[in-house]
Coordinates of C-alpha atoms and ligand atoms in Angstrom, one line a residue:
M1 CA -73.0 -22.4 -35.5
I2 CA -74.7 -22.8 -32.2
V3 CA -77.0 -25.5 -33.5
V4 CA -74.1 -27.4 -35.1
L5 CA -72.0 -27.1 -31.9
L6 CA -75.0 -28.3 -29.7
A7 CA -75.5 -31.3 -32.1
V8 CA -71.9 -32.3 -31.3
Q9 CA -72.0 -31.3 -27.6
F10 CA -74.8 -33.5 -26.5
P11 CA -73.4 -36.8 -27.8
I12 CA -70.0 -35.9 -26.3
G13 CA -71.7 -35.2 -23.0
W14 CA -73.4 -38.6 -23.0
L15 CA -70.5 -40.6 -24.4
M16 CA -67.6 -39.2 -22.4
P17 CA -66.3 -41.6 -19.7
D18 CA -67.5 -41.3 -16.1
I19 CA -65.6 -38.9 -14.0
Q20 CA -62.9 -40.5 -11.8
S21 CA -62.7 -38.9 -8.4
G22 CA -59.3 -37.0 -7.9
L23 CA -58.3 -37.4 -11.6
P24 CA -58.0 -34.5 -14.0
P25 CA -60.5 -34.3 -16.9
G26 CA -59.8 -36.6 -19.9
S27 CA -59.6 -35.5 -23.5
L28 CA -63.3 -35.9 -24.3
M29 CA -64.2 -34.0 -21.2
T30 CA -61.7 -31.2 -22.1
L31 CA -63.2 -31.1 -25.6
H32 CA -66.7 -30.9 -24.1
I33 CA -65.6 -28.0 -21.9
T34 CA -64.0 -26.2 -24.8
I35 CA -67.0 -26.5 -27.1
G36 CA -69.3 -25.5 -24.2
L37 CA -67.3 -22.3 -23.6
I38 CA -67.5 -21.5 -27.3
I39 CA -71.3 -22.0 -27.2
L40 CA -71.5 -19.8 -24.1
T41 CA -69.5 -17.0 -25.9
L42 CA -71.7 -17.3 -29.1
I43 CA -75.0 -17.2 -27.2
I44 CA -73.9 -14.1 -25.3
V45 CA -72.8 -12.4 -28.6
R46 CA -76.0 -13.4 -30.3
F47 CA -78.1 -12.2 -27.3
T48 CA -76.3 -8.9 -27.3
W49 CA -76.8 -8.6 -31.1
R50 CA -80.5 -9.3 -30.7
L51 CA -80.8 -6.6 -28.0
F52 CA -79.6 -4.0 -30.5
H53 CA -81.3 -5.6 -33.5
P54 CA -84.7 -6.8 -32.3
V55 CA -87.0 -8.7 -34.5
A56 CA -90.7 -7.9 -34.0
P57 CA -93.0 -11.0 -33.7
A58 CA -95.0 -11.6 -36.9
N59 CA -98.1 -9.4 -36.7
T60 CA -100.0 -11.9 -38.8
L61 CA -100.0 -14.4 -35.9
P62 CA -102.7 -14.6 -33.2
L63 CA -101.7 -13.2 -29.8
W64 CA -101.3 -16.6 -28.2
Q65 CA -98.8 -17.7 -30.8
R66 CA -96.8 -14.5 -30.5
V67 CA -96.6 -14.9 -26.8
M68 CA -95.6 -18.6 -27.2
S69 CA -93.0 -17.7 -29.8
E70 CA -91.4 -15.0 -27.6
S71 CA -91.4 -17.3 -24.6
V72 CA -89.8 -20.2 -26.3
H73 CA -87.1 -18.0 -27.8
W74 CA -86.3 -16.4 -24.4
L75 CA -86.3 -20.0 -22.9
L76 CA -83.8 -21.1 -25.5
Y77 CA -81.4 -18.3 -24.7
G78 CA -81.8 -18.9 -21.0
L79 CA -81.4 -22.6 -21.1
V80 CA -78.3 -22.5 -23.4
F81 CA -76.8 -20.0 -20.9
A82 CA -77.8 -22.0 -17.9
T83 CA -76.6 -25.3 -19.3
A84 CA -73.1 -23.8 -20.1
M85 CA -72.9 -21.9 -16.7
T86 CA -73.9 -24.9 -14.6
G87 CA -71.2 -27.0 -16.4
W88 CA -68.7 -24.3 -15.5
F89 CA -69.8 -24.5 -11.9
F90 CA -69.3 -28.3 -12.0
V91 CA -65.7 -27.8 -13.2
S92 CA -65.1 -25.2 -10.5
F93 CA -66.5 -27.6 -7.8
R94 CA -64.1 -30.2 -9.0
G95 CA -61.2 -27.7 -8.9
W96 CA -60.1 -28.8 -12.4
R97 CA -57.3 -26.7 -14.1
V98 CA -58.5 -26.3 -17.6
S99 CA -56.2 -24.5 -20.1
L100 CA -57.5 -21.8 -22.3
F101 CA -55.7 -19.8 -25.0
F102 CA -52.2 -18.6 -24.5
E103 CA -51.7 -20.9 -21.5
S104 CA -54.2 -19.0 -19.3
L105 CA -56.5 -21.1 -17.1
L106 CA -60.3 -21.2 -17.0
P107 CA -61.3 -18.9 -14.0
M108 CA -63.0 -20.8 -11.2
L109 CA -66.5 -19.6 -10.3
T110 CA -66.4 -21.1 -6.8
A111 CA -63.8 -22.6 -4.5
P112 CA -63.2 -26.4 -5.0
E113 CA -65.6 -28.6 -3.1
S114 CA -67.8 -25.6 -2.2
A115 CA -71.5 -26.2 -1.4
A116 CA -72.5 -23.6 -4.1
G117 CA -70.4 -25.3 -6.7
R118 CA -71.9 -28.7 -5.9
L119 CA -75.5 -27.3 -5.9
V120 CA -75.3 -25.3 -9.1
G121 CA -73.0 -27.8 -10.9
G122 CA -75.5 -30.5 -10.0
W123 CA -78.1 -28.8 -12.2
H124 CA -76.1 -29.3 -15.4
Q125 CA -77.8 -32.5 -16.5
A126 CA -81.3 -31.2 -15.8
A127 CA -80.5 -27.9 -17.6
G128 CA -79.3 -30.0 -20.6
F129 CA -82.5 -32.0 -20.7
G130 CA -84.6 -28.8 -20.3
L131 CA -82.7 -27.4 -23.3
L132 CA -83.4 -30.5 -25.3
A133 CA -87.1 -30.2 -24.5
A134 CA -87.2 -26.5 -25.5
I135 CA -85.4 -27.4 -28.8
G136 CA -88.0 -30.1 -29.4
V137 CA -90.9 -27.6 -28.9
H138 CA -89.2 -25.1 -31.2
V139 CA -88.6 -27.7 -34.0
A140 CA -92.2 -29.0 -33.6
A141 CA -93.6 -25.5 -33.8
A142 CA -91.5 -24.9 -37.0
F143 CA -92.9 -28.0 -38.6
I144 CA -96.5 -27.1 -37.6
H145 CA -96.1 -23.7 -39.2
A146 CA -94.5 -25.2 -42.4
F147 CA -96.8 -28.2 -42.9
V148 CA -100.1 -27.6 -41.0
F149 CA -100.7 -23.8 -40.9
R150 CA -98.6 -23.2 -44.1
D151 CA -98.3 -19.6 -43.1
R152 CA -94.8 -18.9 -44.4
I153 CA -93.6 -18.0 -40.9
M154 CA -90.5 -20.1 -41.5
E155 CA -89.5 -17.8 -44.3
R156 CA -88.7 -15.2 -41.6
M157 CA -85.6 -17.2 -40.8
L158 CA -84.2 -16.7 -44.3
P159 CA -81.9 -13.7 -44.9
R160 CA -83.8 -10.7 -46.4
S161 CA -82.4 -8.9 -49.4
Ligands
LIG1 C1 -74.8 -25.6 -23.8 C2 -73.7 -26.3 -23.7 C3 -73.6 -27.6 -23.1 C4 -74.4 -28.8 -23.2 C5 -75.5 -28.9 -24.2 C6 -73.9 -29.8 -22.3 C7 -74.4 -31.1 -22.2 C8 -73.9 -32.0 -21.4 C9 -74.5 -33.4 -21.2 C10 -75.6 -33.9 -22.1 C11 -73.8 -34.0 -20.3 C12 -74.0 -35.4 -19.8 C13 -74.9 -35.4 -18.6 C14 -75.3 -36.8 -18.2 O1 -74.6 -37.4 -17.5 O2 -76.4 -37.2 -18.6 C15 -72.8 -33.1 -19.8 C16 -71.9 -33.4 -18.8 C17 -70.9 -32.5 -18.3 N1 -70.7 -31.2 -18.8 FE1 -71.7 -30.3 -20.2 N2 -72.8 -29.3 -21.6 C18 -72.6 -28.0 -22.0 C19 -71.6 -27.1 -21.6 C20 -70.7 -27.4 -20.7 C21 -69.7 -26.5 -20.2 C22 -69.5 -25.0 -20.7 C23 -68.9 -27.1 -19.3 C24 -67.8 -26.6 -18.5 C25 -67.2 -25.4 -18.5 C26 -69.5 -28.5 -19.1 C27 -69.1 -29.4 -18.3 C28 -69.6 -30.7 -18.1 C29 -69.2 -31.6 -17.1 C30 -68.1 -31.4 -16.1 C31 -70.0 -32.7 -17.2 C32 -70.0 -34.0 -16.4 C33 -70.7 -33.8 -15.2 C34 -72.2 -34.1 -15.3 O3 -72.6 -35.1 -15.9 O4 -73.0 -33.2 -14.9 N3 -70.6 -28.6 -20.0 N4 -72.9 -31.9 -20.4

């Protein structure tokens, strides 16, 4: 679900109209915020699940590959979290009133126009590109395992009976 939502989220982020100063967010921006908050919720749930259901690195791999694999997976969690949180800071900096379920409003993380909101919200684009780079490394590693090493590491992603 997270992969599918991210595949939708990036194009929306790039295609949505530029922000007009003093105007509320448009419908594409509101959709982007909604999907982003769902991704944030899912990544926290997934991370919590993994804390209590850890998966040991494949012991057939050399140490450097185990370290790389652990690092990239931590990076992916961190960057999804950071990308979503910096977007939320951006919204807080703008002081936008975004409706959530049952007519409640998205809580603000900082006061409107605050220096902290501007600073952290300004990292959203960079965090998104960092996330894309980490996804690229992850996908490249998967292909290398499948087609170069042919070591059946990818089979670990399939459900076990
Ligand atoms: C992991 C989830 C998310 C991804 C991958 C993502 C990705 C993006 C991308 C690619 C852009 C366009 C940046 C550019 O101009 O090149 C963008 C913009 C934006 N996003 Fe997100 N976003 C995510 C979550 C969120 C969340 C949760 C919020 C708000 C609660 C948010 C709010 C915004 C805002 C306000 C902008 C326009 C300002 C800007 O360009 O920095 N995003 N996002």
